[in-house]
Coordinates of C-alpha atoms and ligand atoms in Angstrom, one line a residue:
M1 CA 27.1 -11.5 73.3
W2 CA 26.1 -11.7 77.0
G3 CA 22.6 -9.7 76.9
G4 CA 21.3 -12.6 78.9
R5 CA 22.7 -11.7 82.1
F6 CA 22.7 -7.9 81.7
A7 CA 19.9 -5.4 82.0
A8 CA 21.9 -2.5 80.7
G9 CA 24.4 -1.8 77.9
P10 CA 27.9 -0.2 78.8
D11 CA 28.5 3.3 79.3
A12 CA 30.4 4.9 76.3
I13 CA 33.6 5.2 78.6
M14 CA 33.3 1.5 79.4
E15 CA 33.3 0.8 75.8
A16 CA 36.0 3.2 74.8
I17 CA 38.2 1.4 77.3
N18 CA 37.1 -2.0 76.6
A19 CA 37.3 -2.3 73.0
S20 CA 40.4 -3.5 71.1
I21 CA 38.8 -3.6 67.6
G22 CA 41.0 -0.6 66.7
F23 CA 44.0 -2.4 66.6
D24 CA 43.1 -6.2 67.0
K25 CA 41.5 -6.0 63.4
R26 CA 45.3 -6.5 62.3
M27 CA 44.8 -10.1 63.3
A28 CA 41.5 -10.6 61.1
S29 CA 43.0 -13.4 58.7
Q30 CA 44.5 -15.2 61.6
D31 CA 41.1 -15.1 63.6
I32 CA 39.4 -16.6 60.4
A33 CA 41.9 -19.2 59.9
G34 CA 41.6 -20.3 63.7
S35 CA 37.7 -20.2 63.2
R36 CA 38.0 -22.2 60.1
A37 CA 39.9 -24.8 61.5
H38 CA 37.9 -25.0 64.6
A39 CA 34.8 -25.5 62.6
A40 CA 36.0 -28.1 60.4
M41 CA 37.3 -30.0 63.7
L42 CA 33.9 -29.6 65.3
A43 CA 32.3 -31.4 62.3
A44 CA 35.2 -34.2 62.2
T45 CA 34.3 -34.9 65.9
G46 CA 30.5 -34.9 65.3
V47 CA 30.1 -31.8 67.6
I48 CA 28.3 -29.8 64.9
S49 CA 26.8 -31.2 61.5
D50 CA 28.8 -31.0 58.5
N51 CA 26.3 -28.8 56.7
D52 CA 26.7 -26.2 59.5
A53 CA 30.4 -26.5 59.3
E54 CA 30.4 -26.0 55.6
A55 CA 28.2 -22.9 56.1
I56 CA 30.6 -21.4 58.6
R57 CA 33.7 -22.1 56.7
E58 CA 32.1 -20.5 53.5
G59 CA 30.7 -17.6 55.3
L60 CA 34.1 -16.8 57.0
L61 CA 35.7 -16.6 53.5
T62 CA 33.0 -14.1 52.6
V63 CA 33.7 -12.2 55.7
L64 CA 37.6 -12.2 55.0
S65 CA 37.0 -11.0 51.4
E66 CA 34.9 -8.1 52.8
I67 CA 37.8 -7.1 55.3
E68 CA 40.4 -7.6 52.5
A69 CA 38.3 -5.3 50.4
G70 CA 37.8 -2.7 53.0
T71 CA 34.2 -2.8 52.7
F72 CA 33.8 -4.4 56.1
Q73 CA 32.1 -2.2 58.9
F74 CA 34.0 -2.6 62.2
S75 CA 32.1 -1.7 65.2
T76 CA 33.4 -0.7 68.5
A77 CA 30.2 -2.1 70.2
L78 CA 31.4 -5.5 69.2
E79 CA 34.8 -4.9 71.3
D80 CA 37.2 -7.1 69.3
I81 CA 38.1 -8.8 66.1
H82 CA 36.5 -12.2 67.3
M83 CA 32.8 -10.6 68.1
N84 CA 33.0 -8.3 64.8
V85 CA 33.8 -11.4 62.6
E86 CA 31.0 -13.7 64.5
A87 CA 28.6 -10.9 64.3
R88 CA 29.0 -10.5 60.5
L89 CA 29.0 -14.4 60.1
K90 CA 25.8 -14.4 61.7
E91 CA 24.4 -11.9 59.2
I92 CA 25.5 -13.7 56.3
I93 CA 24.8 -17.3 57.3
G94 CA 22.4 -17.1 60.1
E95 CA 21.7 -19.9 62.8
P96 CA 24.8 -22.2 62.1
A97 CA 27.0 -19.0 62.9
G98 CA 25.8 -19.5 66.4
R99 CA 27.5 -23.0 66.8
L100 CA 31.0 -21.7 65.8
H101 CA 31.8 -20.9 69.4
T102 CA 31.3 -24.5 70.8
G103 CA 34.2 -25.9 72.9
R104 CA 36.3 -22.5 72.7
S105 CA 36.5 -19.2 74.2
R106 CA 37.9 -16.0 73.3
N107 CA 40.5 -16.5 75.7
D108 CA 42.0 -19.3 73.7
Q109 CA 40.8 -17.8 70.5
V110 CA 42.8 -14.5 71.2
A111 CA 45.9 -16.6 72.3
T112 CA 45.6 -18.6 69.1
D113 CA 45.3 -15.5 66.8
F114 CA 47.9 -13.4 68.4
K115 CA 50.3 -16.6 68.2
L116 CA 49.6 -16.9 64.6
W117 CA 50.5 -13.4 64.0
V118 CA 53.6 -13.2 66.0
R119 CA 54.7 -16.4 64.2
D120 CA 54.3 -14.7 61.1
Q121 CA 56.4 -11.7 62.2
F122 CA 59.4 -14.3 63.5
D123 CA 59.3 -15.6 60.0
A124 CA 59.6 -11.9 58.5
A125 CA 62.3 -11.1 61.1
E126 CA 64.3 -14.4 59.9
A127 CA 63.9 -13.3 56.2
G128 CA 65.0 -9.6 57.1
L129 CA 68.1 -10.7 59.1
I130 CA 69.2 -13.1 56.4
A131 CA 68.8 -10.4 53.8
L132 CA 71.0 -8.1 56.1
I133 CA 73.6 -10.5 56.9
R134 CA 73.9 -11.2 52.9
A135 CA 74.4 -7.6 52.2
L136 CA 77.3 -7.5 55.1
L137 CA 78.7 -10.6 53.4
T138 CA 78.9 -8.9 50.3
Q139 CA 80.7 -5.8 51.8
A140 CA 83.0 -8.2 53.8
E141 CA 84.1 -10.1 50.6
A142 CA 84.8 -6.8 48.6
G143 CA 86.9 -5.6 51.3
A144 CA 88.4 -8.7 53.0
D145 CA 91.9 -7.0 53.0
W146 CA 91.3 -3.4 53.3
V147 CA 92.7 -2.0 56.2
M148 CA 91.1 0.4 58.7
P149 CA 91.8 1.4 62.4
G150 CA 90.3 -0.7 65.0
F151 CA 89.1 1.2 68.1
T152 CA 88.6 0.6 71.7
H153 CA 87.4 3.4 73.9
L154 CA 87.0 5.0 70.2
Q155 CA 90.8 5.6 70.4
T156 CA 92.8 4.0 67.7
A157 CA 93.9 0.5 69.0
Q158 CA 95.3 -1.8 66.3
P159 CA 94.6 -2.2 62.4
V160 CA 91.8 -4.5 61.5
T161 CA 90.3 -5.3 57.9
W162 CA 87.0 -3.8 56.7
G163 CA 85.8 -7.4 55.9
H164 CA 86.6 -8.3 59.6
H165 CA 84.5 -5.4 61.0
M166 CA 81.5 -6.3 58.7
M167 CA 81.9 -9.8 60.0
A168 CA 81.7 -8.8 63.4
Y169 CA 77.9 -7.7 62.7
V170 CA 77.4 -10.8 60.7
E171 CA 77.9 -12.6 64.1
M172 CA 75.7 -10.3 65.9
F173 CA 72.8 -10.5 63.4
G174 CA 73.6 -14.2 63.2
R175 CA 72.7 -14.6 67.0
D176 CA 69.7 -12.8 66.4
L177 CA 68.6 -15.1 63.7
S178 CA 69.4 -18.2 66.0
R179 CA 67.1 -16.5 68.9
V180 CA 64.3 -15.8 66.2
R181 CA 64.5 -19.6 65.3
D182 CA 64.8 -20.8 68.7
A183 CA 61.7 -18.7 69.9
R184 CA 59.7 -19.7 67.1
K185 CA 60.3 -23.4 67.5
R186 CA 59.3 -23.1 71.4
M187 CA 56.2 -21.0 70.7
N188 CA 54.7 -23.2 68.2
E189 CA 52.0 -25.0 70.4
S190 CA 48.3 -24.6 69.8
P191 CA 46.2 -22.8 72.5
L192 CA 43.1 -23.6 70.6
G193 CA 40.7 -25.6 72.7
A194 CA 42.0 -24.8 76.0
A195 CA 38.5 -22.8 76.0
A196 CA 38.1 -20.4 78.9
L197 CA 40.6 -21.9 81.3
A198 CA 39.9 -25.4 81.9
G199 CA 39.3 -27.4 78.7
T200 CA 35.8 -28.4 77.7
S201 CA 33.4 -31.2 77.9
F202 CA 33.0 -31.4 74.1
P203 CA 34.9 -34.3 72.4
I204 CA 37.0 -31.8 70.6
D205 CA 40.4 -33.0 68.7
R206 CA 43.1 -30.3 69.5
H207 CA 45.8 -32.1 67.7
M208 CA 43.6 -31.7 64.5
T209 CA 43.2 -27.9 64.9
A210 CA 46.9 -27.5 65.7
E211 CA 47.9 -29.4 62.7
A212 CA 45.5 -27.5 60.6
L213 CA 47.3 -24.0 61.8
G214 CA 50.7 -25.1 61.5
F215 CA 51.3 -25.7 65.1
D216 CA 53.8 -28.7 66.1
R217 CA 51.3 -29.8 68.8
P218 CA 48.6 -28.5 71.3
S219 CA 49.7 -27.0 74.5
A220 CA 49.5 -29.2 77.4
N221 CA 47.9 -27.1 80.0
S222 CA 44.8 -25.2 79.4
L223 CA 45.5 -22.7 82.3
D224 CA 48.7 -22.1 80.6
A225 CA 47.5 -22.0 77.3
V226 CA 45.2 -19.1 77.9
S227 CA 47.5 -16.9 80.1
D228 CA 50.8 -17.6 78.3
R229 CA 52.4 -14.5 76.7
D230 CA 56.0 -15.6 76.7
F231 CA 55.8 -16.0 73.1
A232 CA 55.3 -12.1 72.7
L233 CA 57.8 -11.3 75.4
E234 CA 60.4 -13.5 73.7
F235 CA 59.5 -11.8 70.3
L236 CA 60.1 -8.4 72.1
S237 CA 63.3 -9.5 73.7
T238 CA 64.7 -10.8 70.4
A239 CA 63.7 -7.7 68.9
S240 CA 65.3 -5.5 71.5
I241 CA 68.6 -7.3 71.4
S242 CA 68.5 -7.1 67.4
A243 CA 67.4 -3.4 67.6
M244 CA 70.5 -2.6 69.8
H245 CA 72.9 -4.3 67.2
L246 CA 71.1 -2.2 64.5
S247 CA 71.5 0.9 66.8
R248 CA 75.4 0.2 67.5
F249 CA 76.1 -0.2 63.7
A250 CA 73.9 3.0 62.9
E251 CA 76.0 4.8 65.2
E252 CA 79.2 3.7 63.5
L253 CA 77.6 4.7 60.3
V254 CA 76.8 8.1 61.7
I255 CA 80.5 8.6 62.8
W256 CA 82.1 7.0 59.6
S257 CA 79.9 9.2 57.2
S258 CA 80.9 12.5 59.1
A259 CA 83.2 15.1 57.4
Q260 CA 85.9 14.2 60.3
F261 CA 86.1 10.5 59.5
R262 CA 85.0 10.0 55.8
F263 CA 85.3 6.2 56.2
V264 CA 82.2 5.6 54.3
A265 CA 79.8 7.5 51.5
L266 CA 76.1 6.7 52.3
S267 CA 74.1 6.6 49.0
D268 CA 71.7 9.3 48.2
R269 CA 68.8 7.0 48.2
F270 CA 69.5 6.6 52.1
S271 CA 70.3 10.2 52.9
T272 CA 68.7 13.5 53.4
G273 CA 69.8 17.1 52.9
S274 CA 69.3 20.2 54.8
S275 CA 66.7 22.9 54.0
I276 CA 69.4 25.6 54.8
M277 CA 72.8 24.1 54.5
P278 CA 73.3 23.1 50.8
Q279 CA 76.3 21.0 51.5
K280 CA 74.9 18.8 54.0
K281 CA 74.0 15.2 53.5
N282 CA 72.6 13.6 56.5
P283 CA 72.6 9.8 57.8
D284 CA 69.0 10.2 58.7
A285 CA 68.0 6.5 58.0
A286 CA 70.9 5.4 60.3
E287 CA 69.9 8.0 63.1
L288 CA 66.4 6.6 63.1
I289 CA 67.6 3.0 63.1
R290 CA 69.6 4.1 66.2
A291 CA 66.5 5.5 67.8
K292 CA 64.2 2.4 67.1
I293 CA 65.6 0.5 70.0
G294 CA 63.7 3.1 72.2
R295 CA 60.1 2.1 71.4
I296 CA 61.0 -1.5 70.6
F297 CA 62.7 -2.1 74.1
G298 CA 60.0 0.3 75.7
A299 CA 57.4 -2.2 74.4
N300 CA 59.5 -5.0 76.0
T301 CA 59.3 -3.2 79.2
A302 CA 55.7 -2.4 79.0
L303 CA 54.5 -6.0 78.3
M304 CA 56.7 -7.3 81.1
M305 CA 55.1 -4.9 83.5
V306 CA 51.5 -5.8 82.2
M307 CA 52.3 -9.4 82.7
K308 CA 54.4 -9.5 85.9
G309 CA 51.5 -9.6 88.8
L310 CA 48.6 -11.5 86.8
P311 CA 47.2 -14.5 88.5
L312 CA 46.1 -17.4 86.3
A313 CA 44.1 -17.4 84.0
Y314 CA 43.2 -14.9 81.5
S315 CA 42.7 -11.2 82.8
K316 CA 41.7 -8.4 80.5
D317 CA 45.1 -6.7 81.2
M318 CA 46.6 -9.1 78.5
Q319 CA 44.6 -7.0 75.8
E320 CA 47.4 -4.4 76.5
D321 CA 49.8 -6.7 74.7
K322 CA 49.0 -6.4 71.0
E323 CA 49.7 -2.8 70.3
Q324 CA 53.2 -3.1 71.8
V325 CA 53.9 -6.1 69.7
F326 CA 52.5 -4.6 66.5
D327 CA 54.5 -1.2 67.0
A328 CA 57.8 -3.1 67.8
A329 CA 57.4 -5.5 64.8
D330 CA 56.7 -2.9 62.3
N331 CA 59.8 -0.7 63.5
W332 CA 62.1 -3.9 63.6
M333 CA 61.0 -4.8 60.0
L334 CA 61.6 -1.4 59.0
A335 CA 64.9 -1.0 60.7
L336 CA 66.0 -4.3 59.2
A337 CA 65.1 -3.5 55.7
A338 CA 66.5 0.2 55.9
M339 CA 69.9 -1.1 57.2
E340 CA 69.8 -3.6 54.5
G341 CA 69.5 -1.1 52.1
M342 CA 72.2 1.2 53.6
V343 CA 74.8 -1.5 53.6
K344 CA 74.1 -2.6 50.2
D345 CA 74.6 1.0 48.8
M346 CA 77.4 2.3 50.9
T347 CA 80.8 3.0 49.6
A348 CA 83.9 2.4 51.8
N349 CA 86.5 5.0 51.3
R350 CA 89.6 2.9 51.0
E351 CA 92.2 5.5 50.9
N352 CA 90.9 7.2 54.0
L353 CA 90.4 3.8 55.9
A354 CA 94.2 2.9 54.9
A355 CA 95.4 6.4 56.1
A356 CA 93.6 6.2 59.2
A357 CA 94.8 2.7 59.9
G358 CA 98.4 3.9 59.8
S359 CA 98.0 6.8 62.0
G360 CA 97.6 7.1 65.8
F361 CA 100.7 4.5 66.4
S362 CA 98.3 1.6 65.4
T363 CA 101.2 -0.8 65.2
A364 CA 102.6 -0.2 68.3
T365 CA 101.6 -3.6 69.5
D366 CA 103.2 -5.1 66.6
L367 CA 106.4 -3.6 67.6
A368 CA 106.1 -4.8 71.2
D369 CA 105.3 -8.2 69.9
W370 CA 108.5 -8.1 67.6
L371 CA 110.7 -7.3 70.6
V372 CA 109.2 -10.6 72.5
R373 CA 109.4 -12.9 69.6
V374 CA 112.8 -11.7 68.3
L375 CA 114.6 -10.5 71.2
K376 CA 113.1 -12.6 73.8
V377 CA 112.2 -9.3 75.8
P378 CA 109.5 -10.2 78.5
F379 CA 106.2 -8.7 77.2
R380 CA 105.8 -6.2 80.1
D381 CA 109.3 -4.8 79.2
A382 CA 108.6 -4.7 75.4
H383 CA 105.4 -2.7 76.6
H384 CA 107.6 -0.2 78.2
V385 CA 110.2 0.1 75.4
T386 CA 107.5 0.5 73.0
G387 CA 105.7 3.1 75.1
T388 CA 108.8 5.1 75.2
L389 CA 109.2 5.1 71.6
V390 CA 105.6 6.3 71.0
A391 CA 106.3 9.2 73.3
M392 CA 109.5 9.9 71.3
A393 CA 107.4 9.9 68.0
E394 CA 104.7 11.9 69.5
K395 CA 107.3 14.5 70.6
K396 CA 108.8 14.3 67.0
G397 CA 105.5 14.8 65.4
C398 CA 105.8 11.6 63.4
D399 CA 104.5 8.1 63.5
L400 CA 106.4 4.9 64.6
P401 CA 107.8 3.9 61.1
D402 CA 109.3 7.5 60.7
L403 CA 111.7 7.1 63.6
T404 CA 115.4 6.2 62.6
L405 CA 116.9 3.1 63.7
A406 CA 119.5 5.0 65.5
E407 CA 116.7 6.8 67.5
M408 CA 115.0 3.2 68.2
Q409 CA 118.3 1.7 69.3
S410 CA 118.7 4.7 71.7
V411 CA 115.7 3.1 73.8
H412 CA 116.6 -0.7 73.1
A413 CA 120.0 -1.5 71.7
G414 CA 119.1 -4.8 70.4
I415 CA 116.4 -3.4 67.8
T416 CA 117.6 -4.2 64.0
E417 CA 116.3 -2.8 60.7
D418 CA 114.0 -5.8 60.7
I419 CA 111.8 -4.0 63.1
F420 CA 110.3 -1.9 60.2
S421 CA 108.8 -4.9 58.5
V422 CA 106.2 -4.9 61.1
L423 CA 105.3 -1.5 61.6
G424 CA 103.2 -1.5 58.1
V425 CA 99.5 -2.0 58.6
D426 CA 99.3 -4.7 55.9
N427 CA 101.8 -6.8 57.9
S428 CA 100.1 -6.0 61.0
V429 CA 96.9 -7.4 59.8
N430 CA 98.3 -10.4 57.9
S431 CA 100.1 -11.4 60.9
R432 CA 96.8 -11.7 63.2
L433 CA 96.1 -15.3 62.1
S434 CA 94.9 -16.5 65.3
Y435 CA 91.4 -18.3 65.0
G436 CA 88.8 -15.4 64.7
G437 CA 91.6 -12.9 64.0
T438 CA 91.5 -10.3 61.4
A439 CA 94.0 -11.4 59.1
P440 CA 92.4 -11.7 55.6
K441 CA 92.9 -15.1 55.2
R442 CA 90.8 -15.7 58.4
V443 CA 88.1 -13.3 57.3
R444 CA 87.6 -15.2 54.1
E445 CA 87.3 -18.5 55.9
Q446 CA 84.4 -17.1 58.1
I447 CA 82.7 -15.5 55.1
A448 CA 82.8 -18.9 53.5
R449 CA 81.5 -20.5 56.5
W450 CA 78.5 -18.0 56.7
K451 CA 77.7 -18.4 53.1
E452 CA 77.5 -22.2 53.3
A453 CA 75.3 -21.6 56.4
L454 CA 73.1 -19.5 54.7
A455 CA 73.0 -21.6 51.5
Ligands
LIG501 N1 39.7 -8.5 73.1 C1 40.2 -9.5 74.1 C2 41.8 -9.5 74.3 O1 42.5 -9.0 73.2 C3 39.9 -10.9 73.7 C4 39.6 -11.9 74.8 C5 38.6 -11.4 75.7 N2 38.2 -12.5 76.6 C6 37.8 -12.1 77.6 N3 37.3 -12.9 78.5 N4 37.1 -10.8 78.0 O2 42.5 -10.2 75.0

């Protein structure tokens, strides 16, 4: 492509470090869509003839069909997808192919292709998140009033409902969804026609190509257009936060499916066995999802480092953007789909959840609240009285409801029989009616709100 200026071809090592075709061929359809839009615009603005544009646009479809059929011969010597496609176009249609690269550069071309690719991934992530949220809503609806222990420090804290716990993840993945939509909207500006860095002297119509490619508008500054990779970084940071959410939930599933907890049974379809221990059913999908954050956040860090010291405008460093994003996108989509499958298939063990909910003095706060509400004891004093009762029960080896009224009255004389009504876990969760609380009534309201939001 630049033989006019050069006397010698590149060293083999130069070719190896320079080429991106090994990975950027994933953007073939985006590259061809961008070139077809560019050719149509060049004809509409009179820069090239209608006949040439028609030959280019048809020829590009032939190239695309060859790539899709797997018959296309990719060449490392041709460096990247842009030059591979153009060279093949030349073979197919001859001279008019040389007019395609008028008023553009590979710098705006690669930015356009990559943006189109990342935009598709934002759309795929949106669909994956919605599917996962729906699976969580189904679980939440089934178990809106199933009691389970809520934890802080992974120590029993207060009873909550299964539905409430599922809905916590709906909120988390819901924020991911809103980040995806927000970033997709912001990135949807077309770099095409920014050319190498300064724009072009040809009378091109950037609004026309932007519209043809589904962009909201052309980007407003040609230097920024070719050197911006914020869209890729927003994709990676959104993916990182989402992968972190997936990882936290995966960790809970690993714990919950253990023999010690037995809160859930994962389906055979999303588990594996052991080659030596016949009894084993391992939560491999959850473990792998838990690990995906490593490479996804790694990609985010890597691209941040690539970009951080680059002067305007394009530098070849930016070619290092794609593999990170490809890998992160593949693994984020896979993790979302695997989590959706696991959530759909898993069975909550209601009896174990309920038994665990009632153990570990989980209703101690309810007892303290009763002292405050009924006996008007200041909360700090109620906390102390309850702590004394917990210590008494612990010494006796029983739970709070197993203490006798006399034993309770020995700690605070005002306690009446009425206290036992607040020590049950169902009472406990039903009483937590504050907005956003765990009461089944509140949980069902949130489920309804989300269903409406997704409808
Ligand atoms: N393969 C290059 C990339 O991925 C395309 C742009 C090359 N532009 C240039 N001026 N060398 O970034």
